[in-house]
Coordinates of C-alpha atoms and ligand atoms in Angstrom, one line a residue:
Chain T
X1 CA 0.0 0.0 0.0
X2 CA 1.3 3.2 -1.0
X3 CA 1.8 6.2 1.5
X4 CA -1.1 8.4 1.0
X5 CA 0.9 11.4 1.3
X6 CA 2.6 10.7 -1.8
X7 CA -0.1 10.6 -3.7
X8 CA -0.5 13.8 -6.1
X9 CA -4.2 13.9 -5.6
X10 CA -4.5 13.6 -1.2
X11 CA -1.9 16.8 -0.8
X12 CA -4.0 18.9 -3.3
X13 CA -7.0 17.9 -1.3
X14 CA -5.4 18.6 1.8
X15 CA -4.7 21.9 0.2
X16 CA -8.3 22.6 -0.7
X17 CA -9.5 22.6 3.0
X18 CA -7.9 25.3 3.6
X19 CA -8.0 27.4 0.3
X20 CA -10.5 29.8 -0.8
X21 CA -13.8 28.4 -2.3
X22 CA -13.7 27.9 -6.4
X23 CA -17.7 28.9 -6.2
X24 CA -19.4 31.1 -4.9
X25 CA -22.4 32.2 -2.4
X26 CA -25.0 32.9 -4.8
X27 CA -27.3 34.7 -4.3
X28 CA -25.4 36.6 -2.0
X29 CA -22.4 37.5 -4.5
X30 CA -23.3 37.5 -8.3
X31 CA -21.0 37.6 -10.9
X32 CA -21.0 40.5 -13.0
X33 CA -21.8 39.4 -16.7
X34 CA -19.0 39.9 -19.2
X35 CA -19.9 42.9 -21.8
X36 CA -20.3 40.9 -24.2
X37 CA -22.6 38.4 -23.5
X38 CA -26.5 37.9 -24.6
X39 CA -28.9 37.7 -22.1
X40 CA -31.9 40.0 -22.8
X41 CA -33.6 41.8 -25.4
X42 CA -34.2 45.4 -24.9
X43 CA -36.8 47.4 -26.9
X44 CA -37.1 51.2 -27.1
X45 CA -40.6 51.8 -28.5
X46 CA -39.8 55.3 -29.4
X47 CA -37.5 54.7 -32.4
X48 CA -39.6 51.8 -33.7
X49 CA -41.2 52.0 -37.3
X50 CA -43.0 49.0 -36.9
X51 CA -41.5 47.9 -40.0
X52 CA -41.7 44.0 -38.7
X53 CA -38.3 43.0 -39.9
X54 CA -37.5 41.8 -36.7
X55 CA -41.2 39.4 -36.4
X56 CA -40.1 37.9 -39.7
X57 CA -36.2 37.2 -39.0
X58 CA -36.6 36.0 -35.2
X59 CA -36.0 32.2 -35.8
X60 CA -37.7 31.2 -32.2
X61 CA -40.9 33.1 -33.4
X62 CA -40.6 35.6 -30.1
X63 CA -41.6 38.4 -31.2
X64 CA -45.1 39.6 -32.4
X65 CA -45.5 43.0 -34.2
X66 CA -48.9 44.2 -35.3
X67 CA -48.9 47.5 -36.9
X68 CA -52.8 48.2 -37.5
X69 CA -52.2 48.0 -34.0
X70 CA -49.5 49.8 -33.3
X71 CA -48.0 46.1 -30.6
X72 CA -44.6 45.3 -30.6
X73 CA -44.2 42.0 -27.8
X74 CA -41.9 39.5 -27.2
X75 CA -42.0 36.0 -25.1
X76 CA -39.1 35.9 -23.5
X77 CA -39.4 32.6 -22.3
X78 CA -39.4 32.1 -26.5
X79 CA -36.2 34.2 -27.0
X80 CA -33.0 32.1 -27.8
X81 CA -31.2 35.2 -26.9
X82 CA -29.3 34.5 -30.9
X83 CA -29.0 38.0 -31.7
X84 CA -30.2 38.0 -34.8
X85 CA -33.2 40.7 -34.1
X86 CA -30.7 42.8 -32.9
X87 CA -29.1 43.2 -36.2
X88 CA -31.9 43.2 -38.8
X89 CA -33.1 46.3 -36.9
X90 CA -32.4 49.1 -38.9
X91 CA -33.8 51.3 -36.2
X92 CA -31.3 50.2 -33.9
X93 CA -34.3 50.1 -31.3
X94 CA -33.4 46.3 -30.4
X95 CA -30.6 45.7 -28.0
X96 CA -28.8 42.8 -25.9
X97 CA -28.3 43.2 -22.8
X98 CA -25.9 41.1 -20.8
X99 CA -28.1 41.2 -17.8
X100 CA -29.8 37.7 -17.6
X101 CA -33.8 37.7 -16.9
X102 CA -34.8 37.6 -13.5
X103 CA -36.6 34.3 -12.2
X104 CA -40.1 35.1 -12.3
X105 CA -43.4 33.9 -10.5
X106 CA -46.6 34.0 -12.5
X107 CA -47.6 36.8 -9.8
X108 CA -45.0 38.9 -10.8
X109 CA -45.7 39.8 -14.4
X110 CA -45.5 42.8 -14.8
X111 CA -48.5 45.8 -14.9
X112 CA -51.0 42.0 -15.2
X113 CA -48.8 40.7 -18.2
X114 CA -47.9 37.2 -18.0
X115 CA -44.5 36.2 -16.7
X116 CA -42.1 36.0 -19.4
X117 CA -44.3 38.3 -22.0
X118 CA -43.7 42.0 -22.6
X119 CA -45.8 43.9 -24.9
X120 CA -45.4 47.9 -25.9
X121 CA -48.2 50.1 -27.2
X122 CA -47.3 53.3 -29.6
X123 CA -50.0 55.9 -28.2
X124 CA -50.9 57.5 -31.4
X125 CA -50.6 56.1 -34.6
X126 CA -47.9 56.8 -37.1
X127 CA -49.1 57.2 -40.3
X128 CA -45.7 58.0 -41.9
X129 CA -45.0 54.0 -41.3
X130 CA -42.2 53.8 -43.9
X131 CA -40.8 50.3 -44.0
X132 CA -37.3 49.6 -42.9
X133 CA -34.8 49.9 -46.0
X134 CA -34.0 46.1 -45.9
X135 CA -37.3 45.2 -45.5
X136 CA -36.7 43.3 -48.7
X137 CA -33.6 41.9 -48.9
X138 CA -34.0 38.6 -50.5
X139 CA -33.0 36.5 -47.2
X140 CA -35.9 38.0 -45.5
X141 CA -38.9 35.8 -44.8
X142 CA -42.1 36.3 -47.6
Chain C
X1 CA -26.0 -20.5 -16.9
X2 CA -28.7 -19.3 -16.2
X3 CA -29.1 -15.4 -18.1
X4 CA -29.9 -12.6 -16.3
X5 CA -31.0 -9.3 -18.5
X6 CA -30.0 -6.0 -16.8
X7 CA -31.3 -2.5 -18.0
X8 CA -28.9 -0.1 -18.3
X9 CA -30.1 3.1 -18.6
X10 CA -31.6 5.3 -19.7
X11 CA -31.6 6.5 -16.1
X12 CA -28.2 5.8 -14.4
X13 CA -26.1 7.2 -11.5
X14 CA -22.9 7.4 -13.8
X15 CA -24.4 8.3 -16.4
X16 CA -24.5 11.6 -18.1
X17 CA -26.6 10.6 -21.0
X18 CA -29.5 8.5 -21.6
X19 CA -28.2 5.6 -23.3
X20 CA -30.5 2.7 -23.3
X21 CA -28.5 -0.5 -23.3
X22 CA -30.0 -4.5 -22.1
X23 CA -27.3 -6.4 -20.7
X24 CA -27.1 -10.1 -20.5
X25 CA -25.5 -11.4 -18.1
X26 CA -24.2 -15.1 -16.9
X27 CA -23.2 -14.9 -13.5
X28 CA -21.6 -11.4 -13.4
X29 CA -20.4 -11.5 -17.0
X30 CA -21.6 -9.6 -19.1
X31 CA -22.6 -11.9 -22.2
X32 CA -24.2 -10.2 -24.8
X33 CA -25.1 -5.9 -24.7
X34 CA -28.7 -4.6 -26.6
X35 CA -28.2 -1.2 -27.3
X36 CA -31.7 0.7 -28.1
X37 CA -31.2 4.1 -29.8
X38 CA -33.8 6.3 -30.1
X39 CA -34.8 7.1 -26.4
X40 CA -34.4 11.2 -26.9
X41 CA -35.3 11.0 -30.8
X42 CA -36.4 14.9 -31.1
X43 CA -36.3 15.1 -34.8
X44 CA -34.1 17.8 -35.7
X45 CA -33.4 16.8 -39.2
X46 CA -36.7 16.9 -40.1
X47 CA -37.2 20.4 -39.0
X48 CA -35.3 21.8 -42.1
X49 CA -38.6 21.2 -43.6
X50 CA -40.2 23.4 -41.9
X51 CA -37.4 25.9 -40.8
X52 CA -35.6 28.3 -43.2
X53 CA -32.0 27.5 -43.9
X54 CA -30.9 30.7 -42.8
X55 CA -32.5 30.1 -39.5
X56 CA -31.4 25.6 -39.1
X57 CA -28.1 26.7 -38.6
X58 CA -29.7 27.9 -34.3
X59 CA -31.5 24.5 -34.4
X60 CA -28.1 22.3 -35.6
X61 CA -26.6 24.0 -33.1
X62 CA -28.9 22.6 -30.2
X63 CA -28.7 18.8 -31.2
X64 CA -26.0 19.0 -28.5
X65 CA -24.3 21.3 -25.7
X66 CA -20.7 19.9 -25.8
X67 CA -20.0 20.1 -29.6
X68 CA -22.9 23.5 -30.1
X69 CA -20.2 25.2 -31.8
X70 CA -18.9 22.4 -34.0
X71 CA -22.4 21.5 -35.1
X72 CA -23.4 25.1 -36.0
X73 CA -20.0 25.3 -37.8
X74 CA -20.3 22.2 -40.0
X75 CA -23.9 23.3 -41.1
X76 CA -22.5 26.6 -41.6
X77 CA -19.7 24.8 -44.1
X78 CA -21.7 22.5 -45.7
X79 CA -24.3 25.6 -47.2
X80 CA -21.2 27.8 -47.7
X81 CA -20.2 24.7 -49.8
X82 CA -23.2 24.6 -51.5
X83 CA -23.8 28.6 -52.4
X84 CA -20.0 29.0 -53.3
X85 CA -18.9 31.6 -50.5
X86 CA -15.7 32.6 -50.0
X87 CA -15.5 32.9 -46.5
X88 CA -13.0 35.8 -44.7
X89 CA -10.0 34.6 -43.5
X90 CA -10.4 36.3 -40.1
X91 CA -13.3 34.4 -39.8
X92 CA -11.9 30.8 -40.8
X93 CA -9.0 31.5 -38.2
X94 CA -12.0 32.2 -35.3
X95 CA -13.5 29.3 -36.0
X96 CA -10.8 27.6 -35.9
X97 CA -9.6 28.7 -32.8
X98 CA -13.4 28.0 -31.3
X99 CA -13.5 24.7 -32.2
X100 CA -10.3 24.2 -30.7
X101 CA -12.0 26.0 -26.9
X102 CA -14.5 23.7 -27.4
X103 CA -12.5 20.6 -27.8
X104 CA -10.6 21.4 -24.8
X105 CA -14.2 22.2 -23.0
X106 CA -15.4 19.0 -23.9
X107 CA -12.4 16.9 -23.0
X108 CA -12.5 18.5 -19.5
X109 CA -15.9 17.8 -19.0
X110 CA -15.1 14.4 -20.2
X111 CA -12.5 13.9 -18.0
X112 CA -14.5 14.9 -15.0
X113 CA -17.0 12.8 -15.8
X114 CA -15.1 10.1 -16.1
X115 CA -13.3 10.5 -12.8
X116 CA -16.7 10.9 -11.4
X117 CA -17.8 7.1 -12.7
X118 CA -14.7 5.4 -11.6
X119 CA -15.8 7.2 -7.9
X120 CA -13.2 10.1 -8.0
X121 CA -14.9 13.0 -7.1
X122 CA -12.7 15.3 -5.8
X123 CA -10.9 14.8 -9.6
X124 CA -14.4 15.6 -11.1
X125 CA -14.4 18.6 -9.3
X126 CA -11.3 19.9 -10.5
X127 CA -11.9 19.2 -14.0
X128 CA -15.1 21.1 -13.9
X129 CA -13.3 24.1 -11.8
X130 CA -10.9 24.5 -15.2
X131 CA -14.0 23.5 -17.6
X132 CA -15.2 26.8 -16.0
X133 CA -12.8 29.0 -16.6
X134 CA -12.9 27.9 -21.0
X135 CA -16.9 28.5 -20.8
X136 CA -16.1 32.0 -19.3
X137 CA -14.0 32.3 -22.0
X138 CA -16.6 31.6 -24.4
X139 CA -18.9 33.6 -22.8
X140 CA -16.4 36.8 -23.3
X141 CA -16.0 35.8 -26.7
X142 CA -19.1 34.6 -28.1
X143 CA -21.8 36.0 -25.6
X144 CA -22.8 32.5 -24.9
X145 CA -21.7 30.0 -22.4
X146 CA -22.7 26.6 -24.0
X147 CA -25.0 28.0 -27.2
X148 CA -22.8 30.2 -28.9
X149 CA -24.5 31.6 -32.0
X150 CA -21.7 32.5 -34.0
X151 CA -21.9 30.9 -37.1
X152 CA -23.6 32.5 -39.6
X153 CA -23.7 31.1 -43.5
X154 CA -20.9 33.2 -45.1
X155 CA -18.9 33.9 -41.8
X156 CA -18.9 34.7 -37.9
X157 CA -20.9 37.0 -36.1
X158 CA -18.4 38.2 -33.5
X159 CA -14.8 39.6 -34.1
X160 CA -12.1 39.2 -31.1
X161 CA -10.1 41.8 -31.1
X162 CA -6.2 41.0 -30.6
X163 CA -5.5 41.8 -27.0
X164 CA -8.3 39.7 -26.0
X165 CA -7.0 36.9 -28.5
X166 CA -3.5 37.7 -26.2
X167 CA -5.2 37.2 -23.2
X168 CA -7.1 34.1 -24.0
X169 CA -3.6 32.6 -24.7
X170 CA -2.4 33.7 -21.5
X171 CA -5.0 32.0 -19.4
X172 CA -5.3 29.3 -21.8
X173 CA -0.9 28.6 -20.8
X174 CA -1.6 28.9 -17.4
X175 CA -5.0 26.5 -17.7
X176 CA -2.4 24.0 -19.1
X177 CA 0.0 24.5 -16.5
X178 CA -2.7 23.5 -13.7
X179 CA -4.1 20.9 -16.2
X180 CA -0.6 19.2 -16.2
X181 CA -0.8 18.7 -12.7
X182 CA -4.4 17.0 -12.9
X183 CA -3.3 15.1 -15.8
X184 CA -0.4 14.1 -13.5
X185 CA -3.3 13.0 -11.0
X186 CA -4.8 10.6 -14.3
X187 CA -1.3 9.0 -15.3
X188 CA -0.2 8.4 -11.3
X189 CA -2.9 7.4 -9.4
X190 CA -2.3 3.7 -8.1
X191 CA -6.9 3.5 -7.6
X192 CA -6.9 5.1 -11.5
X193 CA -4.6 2.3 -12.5
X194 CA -6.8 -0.3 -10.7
X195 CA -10.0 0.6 -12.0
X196 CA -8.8 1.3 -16.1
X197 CA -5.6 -0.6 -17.0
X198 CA -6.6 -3.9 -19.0
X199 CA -10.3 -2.7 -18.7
X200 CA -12.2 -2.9 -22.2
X201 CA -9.4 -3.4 -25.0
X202 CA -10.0 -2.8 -28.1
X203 CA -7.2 -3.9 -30.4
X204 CA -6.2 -1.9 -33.2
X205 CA -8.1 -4.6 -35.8
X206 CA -11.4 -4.5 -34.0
X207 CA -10.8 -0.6 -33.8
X208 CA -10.9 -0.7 -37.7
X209 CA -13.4 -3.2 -38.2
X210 CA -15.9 -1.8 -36.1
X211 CA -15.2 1.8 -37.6
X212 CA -14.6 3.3 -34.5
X213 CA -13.7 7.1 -35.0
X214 CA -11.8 9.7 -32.7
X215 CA -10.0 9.1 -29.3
X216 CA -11.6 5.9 -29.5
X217 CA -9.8 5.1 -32.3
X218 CA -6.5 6.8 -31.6
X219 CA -6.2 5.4 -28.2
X220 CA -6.4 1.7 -30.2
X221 CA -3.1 2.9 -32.3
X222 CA -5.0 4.1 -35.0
X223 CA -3.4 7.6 -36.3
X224 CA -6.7 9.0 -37.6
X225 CA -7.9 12.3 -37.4
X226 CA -9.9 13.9 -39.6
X227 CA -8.1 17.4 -39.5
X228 CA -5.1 15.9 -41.2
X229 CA -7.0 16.1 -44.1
X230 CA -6.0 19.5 -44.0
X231 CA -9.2 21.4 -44.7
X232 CA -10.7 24.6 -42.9
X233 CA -7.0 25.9 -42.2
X234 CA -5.4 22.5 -40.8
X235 CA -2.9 22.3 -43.2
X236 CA -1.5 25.4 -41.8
X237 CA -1.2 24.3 -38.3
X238 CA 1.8 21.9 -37.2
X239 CA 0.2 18.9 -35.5
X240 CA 0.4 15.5 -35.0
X241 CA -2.6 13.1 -34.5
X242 CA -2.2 12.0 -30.4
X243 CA -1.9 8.1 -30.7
X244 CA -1.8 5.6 -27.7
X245 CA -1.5 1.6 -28.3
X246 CA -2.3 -0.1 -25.3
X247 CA -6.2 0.6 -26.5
X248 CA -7.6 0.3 -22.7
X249 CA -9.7 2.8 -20.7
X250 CA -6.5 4.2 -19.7
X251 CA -5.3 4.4 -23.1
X252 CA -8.7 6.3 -24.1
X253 CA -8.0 8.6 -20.6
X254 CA -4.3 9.7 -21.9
X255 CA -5.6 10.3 -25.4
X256 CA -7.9 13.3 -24.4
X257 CA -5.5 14.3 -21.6
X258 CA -2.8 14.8 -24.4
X259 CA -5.2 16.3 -27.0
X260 CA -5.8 19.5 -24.1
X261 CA -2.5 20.2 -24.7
X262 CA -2.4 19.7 -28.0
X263 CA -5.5 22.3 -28.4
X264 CA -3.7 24.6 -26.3
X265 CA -0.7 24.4 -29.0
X266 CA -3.2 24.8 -31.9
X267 CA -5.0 27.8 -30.8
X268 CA -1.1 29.5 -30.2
X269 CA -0.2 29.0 -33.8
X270 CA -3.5 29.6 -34.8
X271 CA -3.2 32.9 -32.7
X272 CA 0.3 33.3 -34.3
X273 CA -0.8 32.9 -37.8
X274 CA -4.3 34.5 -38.5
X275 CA -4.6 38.3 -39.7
X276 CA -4.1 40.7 -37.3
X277 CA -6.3 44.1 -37.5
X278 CA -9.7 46.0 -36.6
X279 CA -12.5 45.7 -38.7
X280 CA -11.2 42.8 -41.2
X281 CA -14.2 41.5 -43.3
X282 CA -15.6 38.3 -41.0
X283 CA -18.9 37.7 -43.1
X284 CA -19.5 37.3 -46.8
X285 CA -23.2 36.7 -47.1
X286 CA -24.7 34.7 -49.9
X287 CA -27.7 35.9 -51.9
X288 CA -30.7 33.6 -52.8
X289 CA -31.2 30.1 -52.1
X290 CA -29.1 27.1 -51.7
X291 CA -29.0 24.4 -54.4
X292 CA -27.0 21.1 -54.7
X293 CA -25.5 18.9 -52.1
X294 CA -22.7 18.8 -50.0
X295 CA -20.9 16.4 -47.5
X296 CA -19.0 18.2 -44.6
X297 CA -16.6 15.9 -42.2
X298 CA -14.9 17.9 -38.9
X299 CA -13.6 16.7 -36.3
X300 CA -15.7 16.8 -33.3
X301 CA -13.8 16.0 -29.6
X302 CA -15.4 12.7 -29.8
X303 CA -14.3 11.8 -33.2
X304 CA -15.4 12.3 -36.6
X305 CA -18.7 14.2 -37.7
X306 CA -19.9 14.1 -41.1
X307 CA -23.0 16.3 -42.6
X308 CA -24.9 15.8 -45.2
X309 CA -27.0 18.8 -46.8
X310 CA -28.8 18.7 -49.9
X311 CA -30.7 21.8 -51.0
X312 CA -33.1 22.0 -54.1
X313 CA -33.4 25.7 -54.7
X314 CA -36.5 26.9 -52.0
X315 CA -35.2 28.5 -48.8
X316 CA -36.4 24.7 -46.9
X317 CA -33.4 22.3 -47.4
X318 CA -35.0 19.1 -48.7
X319 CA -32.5 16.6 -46.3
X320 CA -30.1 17.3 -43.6
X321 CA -28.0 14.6 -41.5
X322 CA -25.5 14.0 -39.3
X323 CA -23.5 10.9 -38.5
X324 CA -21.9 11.7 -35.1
X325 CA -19.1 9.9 -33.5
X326 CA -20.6 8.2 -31.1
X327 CA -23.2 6.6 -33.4
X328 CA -19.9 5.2 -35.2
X329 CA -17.9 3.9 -31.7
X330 CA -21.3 2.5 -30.6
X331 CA -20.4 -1.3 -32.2
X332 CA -16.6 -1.1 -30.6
X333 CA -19.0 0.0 -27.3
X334 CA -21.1 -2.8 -27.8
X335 CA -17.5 -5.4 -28.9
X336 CA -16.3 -4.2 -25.6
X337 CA -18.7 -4.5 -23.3
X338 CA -19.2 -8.3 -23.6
X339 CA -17.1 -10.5 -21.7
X340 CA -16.4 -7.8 -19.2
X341 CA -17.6 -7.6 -15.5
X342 CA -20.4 -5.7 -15.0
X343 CA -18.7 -3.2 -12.4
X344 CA -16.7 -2.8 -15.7
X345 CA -19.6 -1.6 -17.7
X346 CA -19.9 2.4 -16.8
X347 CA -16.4 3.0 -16.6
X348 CA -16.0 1.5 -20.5
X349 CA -18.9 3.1 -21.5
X350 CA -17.6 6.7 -20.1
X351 CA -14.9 6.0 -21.7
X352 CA -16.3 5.9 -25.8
X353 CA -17.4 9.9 -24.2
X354 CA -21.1 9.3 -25.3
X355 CA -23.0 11.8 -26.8
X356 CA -26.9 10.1 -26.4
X357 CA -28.1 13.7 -27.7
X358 CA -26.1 13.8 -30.7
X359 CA -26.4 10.2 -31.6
X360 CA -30.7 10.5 -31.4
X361 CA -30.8 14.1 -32.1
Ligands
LIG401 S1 -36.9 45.6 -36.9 FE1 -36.6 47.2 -35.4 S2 -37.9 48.9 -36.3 FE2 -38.5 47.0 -37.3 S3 -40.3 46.3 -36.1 FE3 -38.5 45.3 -35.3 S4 -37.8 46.6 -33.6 FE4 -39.2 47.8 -34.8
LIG402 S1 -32.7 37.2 -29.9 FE1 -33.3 35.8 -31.5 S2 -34.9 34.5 -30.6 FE2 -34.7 36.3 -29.3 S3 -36.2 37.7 -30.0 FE3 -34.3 38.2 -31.1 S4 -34.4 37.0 -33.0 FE4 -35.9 36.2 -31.6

């Protein structure tokens, strides 16, 4: 039988008693996201043409634009976080943020929206309604 | 002797993945091994029926979490194939450099799990502490930890700029310095030794009669890799296949412990080597729709991927496929398994790294 202490692996764990933790006490201490990464999608209704692009290219089918109605929503529990919405948008009113969703409850959707779903109404409607330049390109969905 | 059938899976303590296998034992010998395939069938392929082929390539990347990047990238490869794009050799050079992250991810994860079936834990857990440390890399890089969403037909999403390439390579040295003394753990252990050595041989004619592909294979003295064939930049790096001969769990074991390393050399040349600048050109996107076919083989941590694409003119692909690796080491699995003890069973089948999501997608 070999001497334990000679063994690579029983001085490294002796080691690790006393060491500092590799995790750590979530919730208590969070990470802070890296700038880069995807974790939610951010909409600013004010720049918004409703021009759809970003209905058609969302491969998860998350978002839902109407324009008679003037709705732009998303399911985030849909949302892939892939990006791509982010750049069709011509309007450049689509962002990532690298702030994960927070866990949610079905009581806490927000202002009696279901957990998950967020949903923006344009108060008055635009007539001008032009249609985002790449509207067309030929990669878009018919 | 009386037979005794035992099923295995597809819930299992050492088990990662849901593989379904029937074993027949005599005594505690295991005599004959039933594998069923099929249990997490989710029908992926068929969904380029309904999904656009801009829009597959997110889907491809979900038949599994270990090779996401690899998957997404032969898609990716097999339509750039098909439309003709010339894709920018920035971009090439990232995904190289990717797949090579993800082949060290994937080995470590590996790794840990198998420590964790031959009832090493501590070992699992510091496998998984340096696993961490690559998927924040990722993360950084790609904006995803496990789904990366890179790929895109013509190119990469994402550019890294040079000091952060520097930096990866800096952790990534001193990840290999800590690895070596984990891998030291692996080639030393006496309880290792006890548990792998002489456990599950394949021999180097069974290893090429059953078709077995990746460490599998190399660990059976087989010098095949599929990036010797040179394609998607290879011939530029200076590599050598890792081969082992004793063709043991052991032998499996030191293969992916060596190939860390070796993906730590890769990504420096690759580093070394690739254009150097802000803004270079990372996409060339294709106009209109894909026609023809294409065949696209990689190779994936656990051995050789090939796809299949074949387009016919609409924006829905008529046929995708992929034969992954551990659909093509299942038969050596199966060879090995019989005649072995069943105590034996979960360390060899750790050992062929199963991928039960890839293999059913
Ligand atoms: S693509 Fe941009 S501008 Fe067009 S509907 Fe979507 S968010 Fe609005
Ligand atoms: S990130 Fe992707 S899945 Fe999510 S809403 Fe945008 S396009 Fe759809």
């Amino acid at each position: 039988m070999a001497n334990p202490l000679t063994l690579p692996m029983v001085r490294r764990s002796l080691r690790n008693l006393v060491a500092r933790p590799a995790t750590r006490k979530y919730p208590y201490e969070i990470r802070p996201s890296f700038g880069g990464a995807r974790g939610k999608i951010e909409f600013d209704v004010t720049t918004c043409n409703y021009c759809m692009l970003c209905m058609r290219r969302c491969p998860a089918e998350a978002i839902r634009v109407s324009r008679e109605d003037r709705i732009w929503s998303i399911e985030h529990l849909r949302c892939i976080a892939c990006n791509v919405c982010v750049e069709v948008c011509s309007k450049k009113s689509l962002s990532m943020s690298n702030q994960p969703r927070k866990p949610q409850t079905p009581a806490d959707g927000v202002d009696g929206q279901r957990p998950g779903h967020e949903e923006w109404h344009l108060a008055a409607p635009d007539t001008t309604g032009a249609p985002c330049p790449d509207a067309e390109t030929p990669a878009a969905k018919a | 002797m009386k037979r005794t059938v035992i099923p295995f899976g597809p819930q299992h303590p050492v088990l990662p993945e849901p593989i379904v296998l029937d074993l027949i034992l005599e005594d505690e010998r295991v005599v004959d091994a039933v594998p069923t395939i099929g249990y997490i069938h989710r029908g992926l392929e068929m969904m380029v029926e309904r999904v656009e082929y801009t829009e597959m390539g997110f889907v491809v990347e979900r038949i599994c979490g270990i090779c996401s990047f690899m998957h997404g990238m032969g898609y990716c490869l097999s339509l750039e194939t098909i439309m003709n794009v010339e894709v920018p050799d920035r971009a090439k050079w990232l995904r190289l450099i990717w797949a090579e992250i993800s082949r060290i991810q994937s080995h470590l994860l590996w790794l840990g799990l198998g420590a964790d079936a031959f009832g090493f834990e501590n070992l699992f857990m510091h496998c998984w502490r340096m696993r961490e440390e690559i998927l924040d890399i990722f993360e950084k890089t790609t904006g995803g930890r496990v789904i990366h969403s890179v790929n895109r037909i013509g190119g990469v999403k994402r550019d890294v700029s040079d000091a952060e390439l520097a930096a990866i390579l800096v952790r990534l040295e001193e990840l290999g310095k800590a690895f070596k003394k984990t891998a030291s753990v692996f080639a030393t252990d006496p309880s290792i030794a006890h548990r792998l050595v002489g456990v599950g041989v394949l021999s180097p004619e069974d290893a090429l009669s059953t078709a077995s592909v990746g460490p599998m294979a190399r660990a059976s003295g087989l010098a095949t890799d599929t990036r010797l064939g040179g394609a998607n930049l290879y011939d530029q790096i200076d590599f050598q296949p890792v081969v082992e001969t004793a063709g043991d769990c052991l032998a499996r074991v030191a293969v992916r412990l060596r190939e860390v390393e070796q993906s730590i050399g890769i990504i420096r040349q690759a580093i070394d080597k690739m254009p150097k600048g802000e803004g270079l050109p990372l996409e060339n996107r294709p106009r209109g729709n894909p026609a023809g076919e294409a065949f696209t083989r990689l190779e994936q941590p656990r051995g050789e991927v090939v796809y299949y694409v074949k387009a016919n003119g609409t924006k829905y692909l008529e046929r995708f496929r992929a034969r992954t690796p551990t659909f093509a080491n299942i038969p050596a699995m199966i060879q090995l398994v019989k005649g072995c003890e069943l105590a034996d069973v979960p360390n060899i089948i750790l050992t062929i790294d199963p991928c039960i999501s890839c293999t059913e997608r």
